[in-house]
PDB file of C-alpha atoms and ligand atoms in Angstrom:
ATOM      1  CA  MET A   1     -91.188 -39.572  -6.285  1.00 95.00           C
ATOM      2  CA  ARG A   2     -91.744 -37.192  -3.408  1.00 97.00           C
ATOM      3  CA  ILE A   3     -90.142 -38.525  -0.277  1.00 98.00           C
ATOM      4  CA  VAL A   4     -89.554 -37.172   3.232  1.00 98.00           C
ATOM      5  CA  LEU A   5     -86.856 -38.654   5.467  1.00 98.00           C
ATOM      6  CA  LEU A   6     -87.616 -38.295   9.170  1.00 98.00           C
ATOM      7  CA  GLY A   7     -85.373 -39.216  12.078  1.00 98.00           C
ATOM      8  CA  LEU A   8     -83.396 -37.979  15.070  1.00 98.00           C
ATOM      9  CA  PRO A   9     -80.426 -35.676  14.492  1.00 97.00           C
ATOM     10  CA  GLY A  10     -77.563 -38.006  13.610  1.00 97.00           C
ATOM     11  CA  ALA A  11     -79.850 -40.852  12.462  1.00 98.00           C
ATOM     12  CA  GLY A  12     -78.189 -40.809   9.038  1.00 98.00           C
ATOM     13  CA  LYS A  13     -80.722 -38.770   7.058  1.00 98.00           C
ATOM     14  CA  GLY A  14     -78.137 -36.744   5.128  1.00 97.00           C
ATOM     15  CA  THR A  15     -76.003 -39.797   4.352  1.00 97.00           C
ATOM     16  CA  GLN A  16     -78.989 -41.761   3.101  1.00 98.00           C
ATOM     17  CA  ALA A  17     -80.964 -38.959   1.439  1.00 97.00           C
ATOM     18  CA  ALA A  18     -78.038 -38.214  -0.882  1.00 96.00           C
ATOM     19  CA  ARG A  19     -77.888 -41.867  -2.001  1.00 96.00           C
ATOM     20  CA  LEU A  20     -81.633 -42.318  -2.304  1.00 97.00           C
ATOM     21  CA  ALA A  21     -81.984 -39.112  -4.319  1.00 98.00           C
ATOM     22  CA  GLU A  22     -79.295 -40.310  -6.697  1.00 97.00           C
ATOM     23  CA  VAL A  23     -80.979 -43.684  -7.174  1.00 96.00           C
ATOM     24  CA  LEU A  24     -84.369 -42.064  -7.766  1.00 96.00           C
ATOM     25  CA  GLY A  25     -82.906 -39.343 -10.014  1.00 97.00           C
ATOM     26  CA  VAL A  26     -84.404 -36.478  -7.999  1.00 98.00           C
ATOM     27  CA  PRO A  27     -82.772 -33.639  -5.992  1.00 98.00           C
ATOM     28  CA  HIS A  28     -81.746 -34.019  -2.352  1.00 98.00           C
ATOM     29  CA  VAL A  29     -83.220 -31.012  -0.545  1.00 98.00           C
ATOM     30  CA  ALA A  30     -81.736 -30.542   2.942  1.00 98.00           C
ATOM     31  CA  THR A  31     -82.756 -27.472   4.917  1.00 98.00           C
ATOM     32  CA  GLY A  32     -79.813 -27.882   7.320  1.00 96.00           C
ATOM     33  CA  ASP A  33     -77.394 -27.773   4.361  1.00 95.00           C
ATOM     34  CA  MET A  34     -79.217 -24.735   2.954  1.00 96.00           C
ATOM     35  CA  PHE A  35     -78.907 -22.901   6.282  1.00 96.00           C
ATOM     36  CA  ARG A  36     -75.221 -23.860   6.645  1.00 94.00           C
ATOM     37  CA  GLU A  37     -74.488 -22.641   3.116  1.00 93.00           C
ATOM     38  CA  ALA A  38     -76.285 -19.356   3.844  1.00 95.00           C
ATOM     39  CA  MET A  39     -74.304 -18.946   7.088  1.00 94.00           C
ATOM     40  CA  ALA A  40     -70.989 -19.672   5.361  1.00 92.00           C
ATOM     41  CA  ALA A  41     -71.795 -17.179   2.601  1.00 94.00           C
ATOM     42  CA  GLY A  42     -72.938 -14.553   5.119  1.00 96.00           C
ATOM     43  CA  THR A  43     -76.253 -13.926   3.311  1.00 97.00           C
ATOM     44  CA  PRO A  44     -79.055 -12.064   5.157  1.00 96.00           C
ATOM     45  CA  VAL A  45     -80.772 -15.420   5.860  1.00 95.00           C
ATOM     46  CA  GLY A  46     -77.469 -16.862   7.096  1.00 97.00           C
ATOM     47  CA  LEU A  47     -76.881 -13.969   9.483  1.00 97.00           C
ATOM     48  CA  GLN A  48     -80.466 -14.199  10.711  1.00 96.00           C
ATOM     49  CA  VAL A  49     -80.363 -17.936  11.544  1.00 97.00           C
ATOM     50  CA  LYS A  50     -76.773 -18.415  12.791  1.00 96.00           C
ATOM     51  CA  ALA A  51     -77.383 -17.989  16.537  1.00 96.00           C
ATOM     52  CA  VAL A  52     -80.505 -20.189  16.481  1.00 96.00           C
ATOM     53  CA  VAL A  53     -78.844 -23.008  14.500  1.00 95.00           C
ATOM     54  CA  GLU A  54     -75.675 -22.986  16.608  1.00 93.00           C
ATOM     55  CA  ALA A  55     -77.776 -23.179  19.789  1.00 93.00           C
ATOM     56  CA  GLY A  56     -79.579 -26.296  18.503  1.00 92.00           C
ATOM     57  CA  ALA A  57     -82.994 -24.606  18.285  1.00 95.00           C
ATOM     58  CA  TYR A  58     -85.264 -24.428  15.241  1.00 97.00           C
ATOM     59  CA  VAL A  59     -85.382 -21.622  12.718  1.00 98.00           C
ATOM     60  CA  PRO A  60     -88.897 -20.072  12.756  1.00 98.00           C
ATOM     61  CA  ASP A  61     -91.453 -21.836  10.552  1.00 98.00           C
ATOM     62  CA  GLY A  62     -92.167 -18.779   8.369  1.00 97.00           C
ATOM     63  CA  LEU A  63     -88.581 -18.386   7.209  1.00 97.00           C
ATOM     64  CA  THR A  64     -88.019 -22.130   6.792  1.00 98.00           C
ATOM     65  CA  ILE A  65     -91.232 -22.689   4.824  1.00 98.00           C
ATOM     66  CA  ALA A  66     -90.471 -19.738   2.502  1.00 97.00           C
ATOM     67  CA  LEU A  67     -87.002 -21.163   1.793  1.00 97.00           C
ATOM     68  CA  VAL A  68     -88.365 -24.620   0.982  1.00 98.00           C
ATOM     69  CA  GLU A  69     -91.224 -23.238  -1.082  1.00 97.00           C
ATOM     70  CA  GLU A  70     -88.753 -21.365  -3.266  1.00 97.00           C
ATOM     71  CA  ARG A  71     -86.548 -24.446  -3.640  1.00 97.00           C
ATOM     72  CA  LEU A  72     -89.392 -26.819  -4.513  1.00 96.00           C
ATOM     73  CA  ARG A  73     -90.623 -24.387  -7.157  1.00 95.00           C
ATOM     74  CA  GLN A  74     -87.396 -24.887  -9.139  1.00 96.00           C
ATOM     75  CA  PRO A  75     -87.894 -27.016 -12.277  1.00 96.00           C
ATOM     76  CA  ASP A  76     -85.524 -29.774 -11.119  1.00 97.00           C
ATOM     77  CA  CYS A  77     -87.983 -30.592  -8.305  1.00 96.00           C
ATOM     78  CA  ALA A  78     -90.888 -31.154 -10.704  1.00 95.00           C
ATOM     79  CA  PRO A  79     -90.312 -34.954 -10.967  1.00 95.00           C
ATOM     80  CA  GLY A  80     -89.873 -35.227  -7.189  1.00 97.00           C
ATOM     81  CA  PHE A  81     -87.381 -34.784  -4.351  1.00 98.00           C
ATOM     82  CA  VAL A  82     -85.981 -36.328  -1.206  1.00 98.00           C
ATOM     83  CA  LEU A  83     -86.560 -33.915   1.655  1.00 98.00           C
ATOM     84  CA  ASP A  84     -84.080 -34.199   4.535  1.00 98.00           C
ATOM     85  CA  GLY A  85     -84.636 -32.172   7.714  1.00 98.00           C
ATOM     86  CA  PHE A  86     -87.952 -30.736   6.534  1.00 98.00           C
ATOM     87  CA  PRO A  87     -90.677 -30.786   7.729  1.00 98.00           C
ATOM     88  CA  ARG A  88     -89.623 -30.616  11.377  1.00 98.00           C
ATOM     89  CA  THR A  89     -92.827 -29.232  12.911  1.00 98.00           C
ATOM     90  CA  VAL A  90     -96.518 -29.985  12.365  1.00 98.00           C
ATOM     91  CA  GLY A  91     -96.898 -26.426  11.008  1.00 98.00           C
ATOM     92  CA  GLN A  92     -94.218 -27.154   8.383  1.00 98.00           C
ATOM     93  CA  ALA A  93     -95.876 -30.481   7.470  1.00 98.00           C
ATOM     94  CA  GLU A  94     -99.230 -28.761   6.981  1.00 97.00           C
ATOM     95  CA  ALA A  95     -97.583 -26.061   4.870  1.00 98.00           C
ATOM     96  CA  LEU A  96     -95.913 -28.757   2.728  1.00 98.00           C
ATOM     97  CA  ASP A  97     -99.251 -30.477   2.135  1.00 96.00           C
ATOM     98  CA  ARG A  98    -100.808 -27.145   1.112  1.00 96.00           C
ATOM     99  CA  LEU A  99     -97.882 -26.343  -1.155  1.00 95.00           C
ATOM    100  CA  LEU A 100     -98.032 -29.728  -2.891  1.00 96.00           C
ATOM    101  CA  GLY A 101    -101.819 -29.596  -3.016  1.00 94.00           C
ATOM    102  CA  ARG A 102    -101.656 -26.364  -5.020  1.00 92.00           C
ATOM    103  CA  ALA A 103     -99.638 -28.270  -7.639  1.00 89.00           C
ATOM    104  CA  ALA A 104    -102.074 -31.220  -7.448  1.00 87.00           C
ATOM    105  CA  ALA A 105     -99.236 -33.309  -5.997  1.00 90.00           C
ATOM    106  CA  ARG A 106     -98.735 -35.243  -2.786  1.00 91.00           C
ATOM    107  CA  LEU A 107     -95.998 -36.969  -0.829  1.00 95.00           C
ATOM    108  CA  ASP A 108     -95.484 -40.575  -1.896  1.00 95.00           C
ATOM    109  CA  ARG A 109     -93.807 -41.734   1.307  1.00 96.00           C
ATOM    110  CA  VAL A 110     -92.456 -40.574   4.637  1.00 97.00           C
ATOM    111  CA  LEU A 111     -89.596 -42.818   5.714  1.00 98.00           C
ATOM    112  CA  LEU A 112     -88.761 -42.787   9.419  1.00 98.00           C
ATOM    113  CA  LEU A 113     -85.130 -43.733   9.945  1.00 98.00           C
ATOM    114  CA  ASP A 114     -85.314 -45.548  13.268  1.00 97.00           C
ATOM    115  CA  VAL A 115     -82.111 -45.426  15.350  1.00 97.00           C
ATOM    116  CA  PRO A 116     -81.781 -45.768  19.147  1.00 96.00           C
ATOM    117  CA  GLU A 117     -80.683 -42.639  20.996  1.00 94.00           C
ATOM    118  CA  ALA A 118     -77.389 -44.188  22.165  1.00 94.00           C
ATOM    119  CA  VAL A 119     -76.387 -44.900  18.559  1.00 96.00           C
ATOM    120  CA  VAL A 120     -77.373 -41.407  17.480  1.00 96.00           C
ATOM    121  CA  LEU A 121     -75.215 -39.848  20.221  1.00 95.00           C
ATOM    122  CA  ALA A 122     -72.191 -41.848  19.037  1.00 95.00           C
ATOM    123  CA  ARG A 123     -72.864 -40.788  15.442  1.00 96.00           C
ATOM    124  CA  LEU A 124     -73.186 -37.102  16.373  1.00 96.00           C
ATOM    125  CA  THR A 125     -70.057 -37.112  18.533  1.00 95.00           C
ATOM    126  CA  GLY A 126     -67.921 -38.611  15.766  1.00 96.00           C
ATOM    127  CA  ARG A 127     -69.402 -36.552  12.910  1.00 97.00           C
ATOM    128  CA  ARG A 128     -67.084 -34.208  11.046  1.00 97.00           C
ATOM    129  CA  THR A 129     -68.100 -32.012   8.121  1.00 95.00           C
ATOM    130  CA  CYS A 130     -66.203 -30.360   5.315  1.00 94.00           C
ATOM    131  CA  PRO A 131     -66.732 -26.585   5.572  1.00 91.00           C
ATOM    132  CA  ALA A 132     -65.935 -26.173   1.863  1.00 91.00           C
ATOM    133  CA  CYS A 133     -68.036 -28.834   0.104  1.00 90.00           C
ATOM    134  CA  GLY A 134     -70.366 -30.129   2.847  1.00 89.00           C
ATOM    135  CA  ALA A 135     -69.188 -33.772   2.736  1.00 92.00           C
ATOM    136  CA  THR A 136     -69.904 -35.700   5.942  1.00 95.00           C
ATOM    137  CA  TYR A 137     -67.488 -38.037   7.752  1.00 96.00           C
ATOM    138  CA  HIS A 138     -67.404 -40.036  10.947  1.00 96.00           C
ATOM    139  CA  MET A 139     -64.154 -40.457  12.865  1.00 96.00           C
ATOM    140  CA  ALA A 140     -64.831 -44.189  13.426  1.00 95.00           C
ATOM    141  CA  SER A 141     -67.086 -45.417  10.591  1.00 93.00           C
ATOM    142  CA  ALA A 142     -66.174 -43.116   7.677  1.00 95.00           C
ATOM    143  CA  PRO A 143     -62.974 -41.207   8.531  1.00 97.00           C
ATOM    144  CA  PRO A 144     -61.521 -38.334   6.475  1.00 97.00           C
ATOM    145  CA  GLY A 145     -58.013 -38.504   5.027  1.00 97.00           C
ATOM    146  CA  PRO A 146     -54.708 -37.895   6.890  1.00 96.00           C
ATOM    147  CA  GLY A 147     -54.786 -34.699   8.955  1.00 96.00           C
ATOM    148  CA  GLY A 148     -58.573 -34.523   8.588  1.00 97.00           C
ATOM    149  CA  ALA A 149     -58.447 -33.757   4.861  1.00 98.00           C
ATOM    150  CA  CYS A 150     -61.740 -33.975   2.988  1.00 97.00           C
ATOM    151  CA  LEU A 151     -61.478 -36.866   0.528  1.00 97.00           C
ATOM    152  CA  ARG A 152     -63.573 -34.945  -1.988  1.00 96.00           C
ATOM    153  CA  CYS A 153     -61.995 -31.460  -1.981  1.00 97.00           C
ATOM    154  CA  GLY A 154     -58.984 -31.515   0.365  1.00 97.00           C
ATOM    155  CA  ALA A 155     -60.209 -28.882   2.866  1.00 97.00           C
ATOM    156  CA  THR A 156     -59.791 -29.663   6.574  1.00 97.00           C
ATOM    157  CA  VAL A 157     -62.936 -31.124   8.119  1.00 97.00           C
ATOM    158  CA  VAL A 158     -64.438 -29.587  11.270  1.00 96.00           C
ATOM    159  CA  GLN A 159     -66.928 -30.456  13.989  1.00 95.00           C
ATOM    160  CA  ARG A 160     -70.244 -28.646  13.499  1.00 93.00           C
ATOM    161  CA  ALA A 161     -70.878 -26.100  16.280  1.00 91.00           C
ATOM    162  CA  ASP A 162     -74.219 -27.817  16.958  1.00 93.00           C
ATOM    163  CA  ASP A 163     -72.580 -31.245  17.332  1.00 94.00           C
ATOM    164  CA  ARG A 164     -70.879 -30.233  20.601  1.00 92.00           C
ATOM    165  CA  GLU A 165     -72.141 -32.371  23.470  1.00 90.00           C
ATOM    166  CA  ASP A 166     -74.175 -29.672  25.258  1.00 89.00           C
ATOM    167  CA  VAL A 167     -75.930 -28.686  22.016  1.00 93.00           C
ATOM    168  CA  GLN A 168     -76.584 -32.346  21.042  1.00 93.00           C
ATOM    169  CA  ARG A 169     -78.825 -32.737  24.110  1.00 91.00           C
ATOM    170  CA  ARG A 170     -80.751 -29.600  23.258  1.00 92.00           C
ATOM    171  CA  ARG A 171     -81.286 -30.808  19.683  1.00 95.00           C
ATOM    172  CA  LEU A 172     -82.587 -34.185  20.833  1.00 95.00           C
ATOM    173  CA  GLU A 173     -85.017 -32.452  23.215  1.00 95.00           C
ATOM    174  CA  THR A 174     -86.167 -30.097  20.461  1.00 95.00           C
ATOM    175  CA  TYR A 175     -86.757 -33.116  18.207  1.00 97.00           C
ATOM    176  CA  ARG A 176     -88.799 -34.935  20.861  1.00 97.00           C
ATOM    177  CA  THR A 177     -90.980 -31.892  21.494  1.00 97.00           C
ATOM    178  CA  LEU A 178     -91.469 -30.428  18.027  1.00 98.00           C
ATOM    179  CA  THR A 179     -90.670 -33.127  15.448  1.00 98.00           C
ATOM    180  CA  GLU A 180     -91.818 -36.405  17.027  1.00 97.00           C
ATOM    181  CA  PRO A 181     -95.499 -35.342  16.658  1.00 98.00           C
ATOM    182  CA  LEU A 182     -94.946 -35.774  12.905  1.00 98.00           C
ATOM    183  CA  VAL A 183     -94.837 -39.553  13.423  1.00 97.00           C
ATOM    184  CA  PRO A 184     -98.549 -39.847  14.397  1.00 97.00           C
ATOM    185  CA  PHE A 185     -99.356 -37.030  11.916  1.00 97.00           C
ATOM    186  CA  TYR A 186     -98.027 -39.024   8.950  1.00 97.00           C
ATOM    187  CA  ALA A 187     -99.030 -42.431  10.347  1.00 96.00           C
ATOM    188  CA  ALA A 188    -102.653 -41.231  10.523  1.00 93.00           C
ATOM    189  CA  ALA A 189    -102.420 -40.257   6.870  1.00 87.00           C
ATOM    190  CA  GLY A 190    -101.127 -43.772   6.047  1.00 89.00           C
ATOM    191  CA  ARG A 191     -97.904 -42.410   4.619  1.00 90.00           C
ATOM    192  CA  LEU A 192     -95.353 -43.439   7.242  1.00 96.00           C
ATOM    193  CA  VAL A 193     -92.932 -46.355   6.796  1.00 97.00           C
ATOM    194  CA  ARG A 194     -90.467 -47.199   9.577  1.00 97.00           C
ATOM    195  CA  VAL A 195     -87.035 -48.354   8.453  1.00 98.00           C
ATOM    196  CA  SER A 196     -84.251 -49.463  10.779  1.00 98.00           C
ATOM    197  CA  GLY A 197     -81.272 -47.110  10.487  1.00 98.00           C
ATOM    198  CA  GLU A 198     -78.925 -49.459  12.350  1.00 97.00           C
ATOM    199  CA  GLY A 199     -76.131 -51.329  10.601  1.00 96.00           C
ATOM    200  CA  ALA A 200     -73.796 -50.428   7.766  1.00 96.00           C
ATOM    201  CA  VAL A 201     -74.587 -47.505   5.442  1.00 96.00           C
ATOM    202  CA  ASP A 202     -75.095 -49.879   2.474  1.00 97.00           C
ATOM    203  CA  GLU A 203     -77.510 -52.099   4.408  1.00 97.00           C
ATOM    204  CA  VAL A 204     -79.601 -49.118   5.503  1.00 98.00           C
ATOM    205  CA  ALA A 205     -79.545 -47.741   1.942  1.00 98.00           C
ATOM    206  CA  ALA A 206     -80.923 -51.036   0.578  1.00 97.00           C
ATOM    207  CA  ARG A 207     -83.731 -51.061   3.175  1.00 97.00           C
ATOM    208  CA  LEU A 208     -84.645 -47.470   2.362  1.00 97.00           C
ATOM    209  CA  ARG A 209     -84.682 -48.135  -1.373  1.00 96.00           C
ATOM    210  CA  ALA A 210     -87.038 -51.051  -0.870  1.00 96.00           C
ATOM    211  CA  ALA A 211     -89.284 -48.970   1.389  1.00 96.00           C
ATOM    212  CA  ALA A 212     -89.299 -46.047  -1.054  1.00 94.00           C
ATOM    213  CA  VAL A 213     -90.324 -47.996  -4.121  1.00 87.00           C
ATOM    214  CA  GLY A 214     -92.217 -50.876  -2.456  1.00 77.00           C
ATOM    215  CA  ALA A 215     -95.980 -51.190  -2.738  1.00 56.00           C
TER     216      ALA A 215
HETATM  217  P1  LIG B   1     -78.413 -36.693  10.000  1.00 78.91           P
HETATM  218  O1  LIG B   1     -78.437 -36.060   8.637  1.00 78.91           O
HETATM  219  O2  LIG B   1     -79.632 -37.542  10.285  1.00 78.91           O
HETATM  220  O3  LIG B   1     -78.156 -35.711  11.105  1.00 78.91           O
HETATM  221  P2  LIG B   1     -75.855 -37.878   9.099  1.00 78.91           P
HETATM  222  O4  LIG B   1     -76.209 -38.493   7.787  1.00 78.91           O
HETATM  223  O5  LIG B   1     -75.069 -36.616   9.089  1.00 78.91           O
HETATM  224  O6  LIG B   1     -77.196 -37.730  10.028  1.00 78.91           O
HETATM  225  O7  LIG B   1     -75.078 -38.990   9.941  1.00 78.91           O
HETATM  226  C1  LIG B   1     -74.599 -38.704  11.255  1.00 78.91           C
HETATM  227  C2  LIG B   1     -73.211 -39.324  11.424  1.00 78.91           C
HETATM  228  O8  LIG B   1     -73.319 -40.734  11.433  1.00 78.91           O
HETATM  229  C3  LIG B   1     -72.218 -38.960  10.318  1.00 78.91           C
HETATM  230  O9  LIG B   1     -70.938 -38.796  10.906  1.00 78.91           O
HETATM  231  C4  LIG B   1     -72.259 -40.183   9.388  1.00 78.91           C
HETATM  232  O10 LIG B   1     -71.005 -40.371   8.719  1.00 78.91           O
HETATM  233  C5  LIG B   1     -72.526 -41.309  10.381  1.00 78.91           C
HETATM  234  N1  LIG B   1     -73.346 -42.391   9.842  1.00 78.91           N
HETATM  235  C6  LIG B   1     -74.441 -42.283   9.028  1.00 78.91           C
HETATM  236  N2  LIG B   1     -74.964 -43.494   8.761  1.00 78.91           N
HETATM  237  C7  LIG B   1     -74.195 -44.397   9.450  1.00 78.91           C
HETATM  238  C8  LIG B   1     -74.229 -45.840   9.590  1.00 78.91           C
HETATM  239  N3  LIG B   1     -75.174 -46.586   8.997  1.00 78.91           N
HETATM  240  N4  LIG B   1     -73.294 -46.413  10.379  1.00 78.91           N
HETATM  241  C9  LIG B   1     -72.359 -45.656  11.005  1.00 78.91           C
HETATM  242  N5  LIG B   1     -72.253 -44.331  10.911  1.00 78.91           N
HETATM  243  C10 LIG B   1     -73.173 -43.700  10.140  1.00 78.91           C
HETATM  244  P1  LIG B   2     -79.642 -30.593  10.172  1.00 78.91           P
HETATM  245  O1  LIG B   2     -78.491 -30.398   9.246  1.00 78.91           O
HETATM  246  O2  LIG B   2     -80.871 -31.163   9.508  1.00 78.91           O
HETATM  247  O3  LIG B   2     -79.262 -31.329  11.439  1.00 78.91           O
HETATM  248  O4  LIG B   2     -80.092 -29.125  10.621  1.00 78.91           O
HETATM  249  C1  LIG B   2     -79.205 -28.270  11.328  1.00 78.91           C
HETATM  250  C2  LIG B   2     -79.981 -27.151  11.996  1.00 78.91           C
HETATM  251  O5  LIG B   2     -80.607 -26.300  10.991  1.00 78.91           O
HETATM  252  C3  LIG B   2     -81.141 -27.565  12.915  1.00 78.91           C
HETATM  253  O6  LIG B   2     -80.708 -27.947  14.216  1.00 78.91           O
HETATM  254  C4  LIG B   2     -81.972 -26.271  12.929  1.00 78.91           C
HETATM  255  O7  LIG B   2     -81.365 -25.263  13.728  1.00 78.91           O
HETATM  256  C5  LIG B   2     -81.864 -25.811  11.478  1.00 78.91           C
HETATM  257  N1  LIG B   2     -82.937 -26.421  10.661  1.00 78.91           N
HETATM  258  C6  LIG B   2     -82.773 -27.305   9.651  1.00 78.91           C
HETATM  259  N2  LIG B   2     -83.960 -27.650   9.136  1.00 78.91           N
HETATM  260  C7  LIG B   2     -84.909 -26.992   9.845  1.00 78.91           C
HETATM  261  C8  LIG B   2     -86.332 -26.951   9.815  1.00 78.91           C
HETATM  262  N3  LIG B   2     -87.026 -27.683   8.938  1.00 78.91           N
HETATM  263  N4  LIG B   2     -86.975 -26.155  10.700  1.00 78.91           N
HETATM  264  C9  LIG B   2     -86.292 -25.401  11.573  1.00 78.91           C
HETATM  265  N5  LIG B   2     -84.949 -25.407  11.684  1.00 78.91           N
HETATM  266  C10 LIG B   2     -84.256 -26.195  10.819  1.00 78.91           C
END
């Protein structure tokens, strides 16, 4: 299955995409994770995008599309994928359609994780991330171990530079301007399913599973 998860920053896309991908047996492809890994490794792409990502703006479409195109060409993506954080602009969505069209494939579903802005702000403020393995925590709903230790690898979790309060606002504005137009774009194509992202992680996961495989 080829699935896109849409939603505000902090809606829970990463948390849910990882679970959904596991259930469906396809890779979880997250452009934000790919950029963070490139930044941590100091690759040319990482150095190029660091300032933009940390300011809460979007990486240019050309670079982002090239990165995704290369990833989706890998054999493990042949049976499908769960895309998280891509597409984020209409240009990226059109490029994805062209890319899939060349392989005679199409998206099965676009799932919009619906969460009110107030909830998203609380999720972003409490989010902590492991700089070593990428695991995500929340200080209230899914806390790390004593002293902020990652429960998976033991490294000390940190707050993402783009989760600081001033940058959060910028990211929400960027989403409203550049990403929200994807909602009518995919709705017009009959591919959009809205799923409430409120409630416990397990409840949301069950709703998403039903929406992903439902008729
Ligand atoms: P996104 O990938 O959409 O930016 P994340 O998956 O990183 O969002 O989730 C944002 C924050 O909210 C994280 O700290 C995560 O642990 C927390 N979170 C995710 N889903 C829920 C939920 N259903 N209830 C409470 N907190 C959640
Ligand atoms: P995320 O982890 O999805 O919140 O993404 C973190 C940051 O990476 C975003 O705020 C952008 O700066 C950048 N980014 C991730 N995906 C994209 C994309 N599809 N297009 C442009 N920038 C992106």
